[in-house]
Coordinates of C-alpha atoms in Angstrom, one line a residue:
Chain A
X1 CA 0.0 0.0 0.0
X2 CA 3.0 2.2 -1.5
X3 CA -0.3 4.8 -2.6
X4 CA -3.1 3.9 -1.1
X5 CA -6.0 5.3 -2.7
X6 CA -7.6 7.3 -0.4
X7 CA -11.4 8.6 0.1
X8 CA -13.3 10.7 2.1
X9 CA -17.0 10.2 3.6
X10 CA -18.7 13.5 5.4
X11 CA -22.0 12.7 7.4
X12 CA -25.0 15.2 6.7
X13 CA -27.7 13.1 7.6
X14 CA -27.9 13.7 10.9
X15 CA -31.1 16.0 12.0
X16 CA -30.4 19.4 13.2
X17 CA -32.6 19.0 16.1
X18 CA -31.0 21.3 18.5
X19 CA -31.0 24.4 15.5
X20 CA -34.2 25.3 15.8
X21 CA -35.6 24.5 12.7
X22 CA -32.1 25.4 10.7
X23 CA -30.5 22.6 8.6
X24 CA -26.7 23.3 10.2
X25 CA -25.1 22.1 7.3
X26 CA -26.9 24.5 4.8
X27 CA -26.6 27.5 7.6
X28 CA -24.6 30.2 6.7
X29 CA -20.7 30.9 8.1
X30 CA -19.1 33.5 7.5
X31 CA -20.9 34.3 4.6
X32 CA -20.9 30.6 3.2
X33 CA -22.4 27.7 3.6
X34 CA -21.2 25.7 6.7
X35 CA -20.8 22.2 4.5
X36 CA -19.2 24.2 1.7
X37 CA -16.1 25.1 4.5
X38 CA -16.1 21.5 5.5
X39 CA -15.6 20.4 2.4
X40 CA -12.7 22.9 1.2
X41 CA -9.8 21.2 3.2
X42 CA -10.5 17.7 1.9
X43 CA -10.4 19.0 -1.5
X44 CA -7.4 20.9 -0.6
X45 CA -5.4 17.7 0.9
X46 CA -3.4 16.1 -1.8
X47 CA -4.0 12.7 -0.4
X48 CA -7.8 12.6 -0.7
X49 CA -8.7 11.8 -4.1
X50 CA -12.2 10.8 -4.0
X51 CA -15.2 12.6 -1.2
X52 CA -18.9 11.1 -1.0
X53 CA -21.6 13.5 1.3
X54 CA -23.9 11.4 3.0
X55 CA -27.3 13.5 3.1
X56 CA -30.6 12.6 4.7
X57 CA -34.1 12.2 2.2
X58 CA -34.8 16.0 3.6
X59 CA -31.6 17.9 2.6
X60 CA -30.5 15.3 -0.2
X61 CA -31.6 17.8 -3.0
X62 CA -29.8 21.1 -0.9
X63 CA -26.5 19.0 -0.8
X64 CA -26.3 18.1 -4.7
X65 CA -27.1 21.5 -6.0
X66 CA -24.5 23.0 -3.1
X67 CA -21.9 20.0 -4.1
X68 CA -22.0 19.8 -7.9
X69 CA -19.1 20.5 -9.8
X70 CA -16.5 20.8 -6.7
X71 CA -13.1 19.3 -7.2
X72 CA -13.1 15.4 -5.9
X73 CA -16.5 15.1 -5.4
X74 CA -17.9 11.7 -6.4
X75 CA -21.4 11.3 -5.0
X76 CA -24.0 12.2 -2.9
X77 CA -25.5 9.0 -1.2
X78 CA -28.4 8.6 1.2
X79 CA -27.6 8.2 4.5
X80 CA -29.7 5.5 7.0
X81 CA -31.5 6.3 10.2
X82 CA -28.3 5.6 12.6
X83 CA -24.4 6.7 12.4
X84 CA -23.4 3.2 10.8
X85 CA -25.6 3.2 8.1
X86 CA -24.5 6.5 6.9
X87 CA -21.2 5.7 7.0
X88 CA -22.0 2.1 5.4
X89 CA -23.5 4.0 2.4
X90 CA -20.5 6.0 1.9
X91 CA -18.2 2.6 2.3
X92 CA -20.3 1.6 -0.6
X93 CA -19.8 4.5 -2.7
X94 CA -16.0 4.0 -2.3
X95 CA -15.1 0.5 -2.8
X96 CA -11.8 1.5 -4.8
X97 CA -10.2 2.7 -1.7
X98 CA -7.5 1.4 0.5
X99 CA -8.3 4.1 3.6
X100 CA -11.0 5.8 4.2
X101 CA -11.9 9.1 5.7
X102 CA -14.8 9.7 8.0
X103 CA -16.1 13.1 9.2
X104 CA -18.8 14.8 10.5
X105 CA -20.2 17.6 8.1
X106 CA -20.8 19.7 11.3
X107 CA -17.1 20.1 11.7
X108 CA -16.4 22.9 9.4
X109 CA -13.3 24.2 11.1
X110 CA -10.8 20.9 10.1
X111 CA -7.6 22.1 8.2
X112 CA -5.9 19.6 5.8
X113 CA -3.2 18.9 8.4
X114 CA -5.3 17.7 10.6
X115 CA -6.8 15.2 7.9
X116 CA -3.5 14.5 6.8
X117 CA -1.7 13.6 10.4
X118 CA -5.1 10.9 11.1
X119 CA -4.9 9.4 7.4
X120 CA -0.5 9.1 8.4
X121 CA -1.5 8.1 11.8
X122 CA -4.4 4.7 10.0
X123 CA -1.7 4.2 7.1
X124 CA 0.4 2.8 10.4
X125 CA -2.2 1.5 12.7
X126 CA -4.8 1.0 10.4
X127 CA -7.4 3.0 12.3
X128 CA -7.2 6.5 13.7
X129 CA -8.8 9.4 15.0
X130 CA -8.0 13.1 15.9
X131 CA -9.1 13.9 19.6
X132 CA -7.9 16.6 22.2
X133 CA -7.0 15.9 26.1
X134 CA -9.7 16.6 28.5
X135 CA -8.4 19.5 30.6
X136 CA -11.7 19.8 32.9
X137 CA -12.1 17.5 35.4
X138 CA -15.2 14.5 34.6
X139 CA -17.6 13.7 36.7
X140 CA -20.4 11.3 36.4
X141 CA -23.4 11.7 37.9
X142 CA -27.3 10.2 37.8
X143 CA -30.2 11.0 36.7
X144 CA -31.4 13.4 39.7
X145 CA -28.3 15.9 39.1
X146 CA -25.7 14.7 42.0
X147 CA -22.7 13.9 41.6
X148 CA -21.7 9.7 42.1
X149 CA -18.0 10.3 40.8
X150 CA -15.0 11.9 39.6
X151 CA -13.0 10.6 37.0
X152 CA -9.2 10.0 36.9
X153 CA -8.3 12.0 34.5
X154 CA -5.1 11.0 33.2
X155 CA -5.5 9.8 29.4
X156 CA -8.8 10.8 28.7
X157 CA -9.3 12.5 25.2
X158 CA -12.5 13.7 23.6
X159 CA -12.8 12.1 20.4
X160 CA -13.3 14.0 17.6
X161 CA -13.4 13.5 13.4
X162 CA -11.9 12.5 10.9
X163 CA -11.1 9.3 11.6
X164 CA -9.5 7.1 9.1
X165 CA -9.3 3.6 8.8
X166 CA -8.4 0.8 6.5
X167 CA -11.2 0.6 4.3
X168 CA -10.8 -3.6 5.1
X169 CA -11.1 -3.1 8.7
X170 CA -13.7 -1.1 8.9
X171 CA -15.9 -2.4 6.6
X172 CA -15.1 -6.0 8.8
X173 CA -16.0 -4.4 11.6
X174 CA -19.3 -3.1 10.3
X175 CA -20.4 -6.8 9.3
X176 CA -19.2 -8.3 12.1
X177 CA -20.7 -6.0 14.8
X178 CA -24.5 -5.5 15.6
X179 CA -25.9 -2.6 17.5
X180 CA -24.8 1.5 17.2
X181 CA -21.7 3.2 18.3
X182 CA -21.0 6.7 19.3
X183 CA -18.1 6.7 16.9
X184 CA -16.6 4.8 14.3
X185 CA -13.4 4.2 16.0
X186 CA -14.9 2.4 19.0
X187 CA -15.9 -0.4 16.5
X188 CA -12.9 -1.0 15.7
X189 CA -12.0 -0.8 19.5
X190 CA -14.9 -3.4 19.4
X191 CA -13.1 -5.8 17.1
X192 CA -9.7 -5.4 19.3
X193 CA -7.9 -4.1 17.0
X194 CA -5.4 -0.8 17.6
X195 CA -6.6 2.8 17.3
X196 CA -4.0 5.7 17.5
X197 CA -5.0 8.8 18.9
X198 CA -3.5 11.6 17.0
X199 CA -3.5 15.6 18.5
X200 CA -6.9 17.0 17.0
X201 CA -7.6 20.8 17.5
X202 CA -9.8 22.6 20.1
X203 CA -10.8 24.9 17.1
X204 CA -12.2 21.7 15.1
X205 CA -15.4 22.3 17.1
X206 CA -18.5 20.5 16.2
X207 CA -21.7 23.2 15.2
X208 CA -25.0 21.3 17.5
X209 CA -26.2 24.6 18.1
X210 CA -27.2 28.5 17.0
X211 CA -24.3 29.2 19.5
X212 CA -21.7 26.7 18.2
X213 CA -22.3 28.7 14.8
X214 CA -21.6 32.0 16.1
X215 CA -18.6 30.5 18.2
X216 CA -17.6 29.0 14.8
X217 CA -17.9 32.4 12.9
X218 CA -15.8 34.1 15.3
X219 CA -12.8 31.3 15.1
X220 CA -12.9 32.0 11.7
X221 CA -12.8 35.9 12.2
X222 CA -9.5 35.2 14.6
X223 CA -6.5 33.2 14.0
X224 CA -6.4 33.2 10.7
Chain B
X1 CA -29.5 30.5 57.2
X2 CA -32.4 32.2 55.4
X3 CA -30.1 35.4 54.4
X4 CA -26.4 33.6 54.2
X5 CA -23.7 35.9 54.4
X6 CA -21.5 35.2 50.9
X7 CA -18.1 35.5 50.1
X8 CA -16.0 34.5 46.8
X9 CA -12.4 32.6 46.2
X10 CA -10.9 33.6 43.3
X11 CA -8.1 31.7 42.4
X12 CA -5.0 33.4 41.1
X13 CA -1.8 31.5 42.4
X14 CA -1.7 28.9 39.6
X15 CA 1.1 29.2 37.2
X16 CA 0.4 30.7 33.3
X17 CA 3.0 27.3 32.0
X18 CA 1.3 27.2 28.8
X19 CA 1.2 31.1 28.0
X20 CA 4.9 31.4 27.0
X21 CA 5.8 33.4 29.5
X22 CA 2.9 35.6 29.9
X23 CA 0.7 36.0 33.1
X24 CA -3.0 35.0 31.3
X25 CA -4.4 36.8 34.4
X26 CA -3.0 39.9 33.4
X27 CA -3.4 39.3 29.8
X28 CA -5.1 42.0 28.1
X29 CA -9.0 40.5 26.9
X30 CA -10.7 43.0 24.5
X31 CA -8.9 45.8 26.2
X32 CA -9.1 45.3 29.9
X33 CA -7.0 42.6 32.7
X34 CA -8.1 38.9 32.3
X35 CA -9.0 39.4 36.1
X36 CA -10.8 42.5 35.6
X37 CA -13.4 41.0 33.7
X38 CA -13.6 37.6 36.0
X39 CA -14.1 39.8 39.1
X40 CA -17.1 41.9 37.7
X41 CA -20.0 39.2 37.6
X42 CA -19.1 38.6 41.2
X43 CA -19.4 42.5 42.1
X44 CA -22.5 42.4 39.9
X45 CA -24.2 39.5 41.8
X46 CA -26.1 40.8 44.2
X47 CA -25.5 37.8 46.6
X48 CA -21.8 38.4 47.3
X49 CA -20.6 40.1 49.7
X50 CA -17.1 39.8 49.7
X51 CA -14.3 38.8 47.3
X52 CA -11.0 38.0 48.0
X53 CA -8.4 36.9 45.0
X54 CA -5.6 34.6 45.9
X55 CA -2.6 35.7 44.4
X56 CA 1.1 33.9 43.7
X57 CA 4.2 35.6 45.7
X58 CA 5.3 36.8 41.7
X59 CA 1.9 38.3 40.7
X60 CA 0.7 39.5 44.2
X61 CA 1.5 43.0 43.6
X62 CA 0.4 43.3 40.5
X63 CA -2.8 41.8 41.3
X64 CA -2.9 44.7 44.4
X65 CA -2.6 47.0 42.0
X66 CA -5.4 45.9 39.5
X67 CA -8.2 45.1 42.0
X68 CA -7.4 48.0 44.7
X69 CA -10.5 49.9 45.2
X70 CA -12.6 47.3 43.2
X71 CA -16.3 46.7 45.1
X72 CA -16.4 44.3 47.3
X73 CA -13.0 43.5 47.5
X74 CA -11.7 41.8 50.8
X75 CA -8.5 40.9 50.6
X76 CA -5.6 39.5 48.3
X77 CA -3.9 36.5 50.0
X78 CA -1.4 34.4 49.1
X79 CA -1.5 30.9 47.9
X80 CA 0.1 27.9 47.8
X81 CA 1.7 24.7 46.0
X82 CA -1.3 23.0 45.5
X83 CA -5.1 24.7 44.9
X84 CA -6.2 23.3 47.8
X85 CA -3.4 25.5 49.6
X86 CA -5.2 28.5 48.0
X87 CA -8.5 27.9 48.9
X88 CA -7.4 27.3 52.0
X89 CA -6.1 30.5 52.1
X90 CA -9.2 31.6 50.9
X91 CA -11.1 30.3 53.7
X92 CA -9.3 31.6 56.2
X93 CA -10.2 35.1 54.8
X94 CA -13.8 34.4 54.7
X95 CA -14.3 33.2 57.8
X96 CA -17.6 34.8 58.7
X97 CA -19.2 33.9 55.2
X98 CA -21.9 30.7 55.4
X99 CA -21.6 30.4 51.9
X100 CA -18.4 30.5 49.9
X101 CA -17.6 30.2 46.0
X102 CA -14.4 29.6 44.3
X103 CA -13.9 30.6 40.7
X104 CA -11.0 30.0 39.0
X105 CA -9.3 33.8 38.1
X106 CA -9.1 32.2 34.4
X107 CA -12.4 32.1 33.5
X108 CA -13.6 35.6 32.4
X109 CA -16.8 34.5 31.1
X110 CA -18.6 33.4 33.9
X111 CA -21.6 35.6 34.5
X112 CA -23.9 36.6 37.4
X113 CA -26.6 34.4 36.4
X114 CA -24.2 31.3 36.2
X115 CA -22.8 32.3 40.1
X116 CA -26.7 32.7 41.4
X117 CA -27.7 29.2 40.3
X118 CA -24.4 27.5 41.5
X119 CA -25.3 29.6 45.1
X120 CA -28.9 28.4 45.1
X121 CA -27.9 25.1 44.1
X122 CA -25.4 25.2 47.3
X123 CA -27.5 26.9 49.9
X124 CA -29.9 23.9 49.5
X125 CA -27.6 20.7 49.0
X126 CA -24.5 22.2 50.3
X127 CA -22.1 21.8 47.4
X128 CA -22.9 22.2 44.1
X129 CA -20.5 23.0 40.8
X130 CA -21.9 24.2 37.1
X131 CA -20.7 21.8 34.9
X132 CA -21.7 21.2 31.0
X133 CA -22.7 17.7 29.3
X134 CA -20.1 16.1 27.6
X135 CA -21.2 16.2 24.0
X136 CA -18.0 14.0 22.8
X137 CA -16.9 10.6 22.6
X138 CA -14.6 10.1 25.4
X139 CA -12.0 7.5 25.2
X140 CA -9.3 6.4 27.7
X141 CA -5.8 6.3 25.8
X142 CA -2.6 4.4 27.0
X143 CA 0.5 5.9 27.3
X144 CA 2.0 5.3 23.7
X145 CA -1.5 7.0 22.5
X146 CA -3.5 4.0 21.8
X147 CA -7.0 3.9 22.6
X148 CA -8.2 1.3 25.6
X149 CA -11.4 2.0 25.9
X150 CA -14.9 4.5 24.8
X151 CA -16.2 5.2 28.0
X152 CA -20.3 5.2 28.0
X153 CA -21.5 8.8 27.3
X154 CA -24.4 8.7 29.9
X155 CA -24.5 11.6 32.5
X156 CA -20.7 12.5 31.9
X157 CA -20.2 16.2 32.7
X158 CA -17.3 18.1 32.1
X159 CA -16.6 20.3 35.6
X160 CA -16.4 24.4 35.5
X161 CA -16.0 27.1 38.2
X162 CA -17.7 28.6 39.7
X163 CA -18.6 25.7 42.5
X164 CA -20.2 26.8 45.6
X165 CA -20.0 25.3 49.2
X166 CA -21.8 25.8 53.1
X167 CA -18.2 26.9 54.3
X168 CA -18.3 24.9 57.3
X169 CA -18.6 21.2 55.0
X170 CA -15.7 22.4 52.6
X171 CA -13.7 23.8 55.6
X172 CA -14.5 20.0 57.2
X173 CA -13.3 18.6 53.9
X174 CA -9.9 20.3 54.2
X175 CA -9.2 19.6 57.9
X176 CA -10.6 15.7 57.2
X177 CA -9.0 14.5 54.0
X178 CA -5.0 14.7 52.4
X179 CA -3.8 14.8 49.2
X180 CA -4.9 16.7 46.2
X181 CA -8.1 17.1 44.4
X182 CA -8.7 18.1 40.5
X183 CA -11.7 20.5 42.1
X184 CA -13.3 21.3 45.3
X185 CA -16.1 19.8 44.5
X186 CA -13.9 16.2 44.8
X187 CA -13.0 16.6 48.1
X188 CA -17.3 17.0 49.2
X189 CA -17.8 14.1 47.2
X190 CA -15.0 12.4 49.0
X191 CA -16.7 13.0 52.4
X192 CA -19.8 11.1 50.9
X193 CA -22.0 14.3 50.7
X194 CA -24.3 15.2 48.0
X195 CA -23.1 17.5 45.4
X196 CA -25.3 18.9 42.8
X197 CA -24.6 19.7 39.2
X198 CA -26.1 22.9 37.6
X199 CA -26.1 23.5 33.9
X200 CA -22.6 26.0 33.2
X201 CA -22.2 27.4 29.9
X202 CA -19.7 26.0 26.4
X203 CA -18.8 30.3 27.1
X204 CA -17.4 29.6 30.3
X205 CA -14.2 28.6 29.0
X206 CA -11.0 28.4 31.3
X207 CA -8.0 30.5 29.9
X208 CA -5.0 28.2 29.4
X209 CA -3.4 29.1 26.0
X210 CA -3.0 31.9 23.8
X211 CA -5.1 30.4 21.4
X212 CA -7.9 30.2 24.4
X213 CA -7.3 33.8 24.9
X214 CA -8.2 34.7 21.2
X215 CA -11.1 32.4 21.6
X216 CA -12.1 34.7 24.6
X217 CA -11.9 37.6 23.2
X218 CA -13.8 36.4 19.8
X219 CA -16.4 35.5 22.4
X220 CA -16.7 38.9 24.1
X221 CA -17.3 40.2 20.3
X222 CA -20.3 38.1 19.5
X223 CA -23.5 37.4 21.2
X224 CA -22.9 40.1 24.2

């Protein structure tokens, strides 16, 4: 795997149910569409050679007419009703490749390095993600609001995307394994097989709500 | 206790390690200290009665300098090696207070509302901390990086300041247990008394970078 061929899957299928009533992706930041930015570094990477959007039956149509024509683009597929089957589809759609790319389309702030030092990290390992330290301190607590525990904090990250795996392994892991996951990563974890942990970016923040977007517009008015 | 008599730690003594070379405390935020703007929600809030700042012996004077004549100020003390050194300190100077609150200096965002929930919280269970849901995959890393395990995302909160204690159960806490504690809130919890959580704000960040301090100060420009 000298040059691997390499691929890309963003998730927009997900609802935008904490938005009130905006589709996140199609939102506007800093003047552009939100999926547009998120987009832009995988084009710009010169390891990605192939990216598939994963859109839901509501924004399918949005998505094309925003995606059409941009560099790499290979497909818009429909996406299922959980995280796997999204991510399925766009396994599907790039059955060429030797590692593949998975990212949330809510993440619009990823830079090309980033997506470059995961898809390094995989072409080791064979599976990868980006995540940062936890600096706060975690607690646990139940359903009432009190606390039962605080975490040792030592080596806990908060995982973020892209992840990148050998297109074998994950797609193994996806047959082999029943039920949902949180990320793609732990199903990998849940073969046990190895996952590096590469530095991601406390900027690479993920747009759930109004907030998040102005949050997100302002990183992008600073730093730069 | 129907009218508590309040008082606020704010904690200034830690080191700036990650700054490069610069006191974040002192750092300029959209024109004005770092510790200017922490210190103004608690003058604001209506509940407090006194503050006092715990300072390191290398920014003491400076931080004389920058809250002298500020409303409500107490005292600035000294602190020590470890935080619970400074809030010790801290209690010491607030000995008449029912109700105390530490803050950490470095987090300018905090508002009044945010310390009047944490105090109501407090005043009925005791202890109580603002905290915000962890919205991330969290996974536990070994040392060379690689991923052990995804931890279940269920009722996983990631700690903030301000958390508010009855002073005689955090002052019990400190004469009762040794070692060192991530937060104050550890050491109630370590005593086996409740704790409650109350929702803090993604805008209550903790200053520990440069980059945090441009994210700051982007924050201070929108949605104020």
């Amino acid at each position: 795997m000298d040059r691997p061929t390499i691929g890309a899957i963003v998730l927009g299928a997900g609802g935008s149910t904490r938005m009130g009533g905006v589709d996140k992706l199609l939102a506007p930041l800093a003047g552009r569409p939100l999926l547009a930015r998120t987009l832009d570094p995988f084009a710009d990477s010169p390891a990605v050679q192939a990216i598939v959007v994963v859109a839901s039956a509501a924004n399918a149509a949005a998505i094309e007419a925003l995606v059409c024509g941009r560099a790499k683009m290979r497909a818009v597929v429909l996406g299922g009703e959980r995280r796997r089957d999204s991510v399925r589809a766009g396994l599907a759609a790039l059955a060429d490749c030797d590692l593949v790319l998975v990212h949330d389309g809510a993440r619009p702030l990823v830079t090309a390095d980033l997506i470059d030092s995961v898809l390094r990290a995989a072409a080791e390992t064979g599976a990868a993600l980006c995540a940062v330290p936890v600096s706060d301190t975690v607690k646990r607590a139940n359903a009432a609001g009190l606390v039962e525990s605080t975490l040792r904090r030592e080596h806990l990250w908060l995982a973020q995307t892209p992840q990148a795996f050998r297109r074998d392994i994950l797609l193994r892991a996806h047959e082999e394994l029943e039920g949902d996951f949180t990320d793609d990563a732990a199903m990998v974890e849940a073969l046990g097989l190895p996952v590096r942990i590469v530095m991601g970016s406390a900027r690479n923040l993920k747009v759930t709500t109004p907030e998040d977007l102005e949050l997100a517009a302002a990183m992008l008015g600073h730093g730069e």
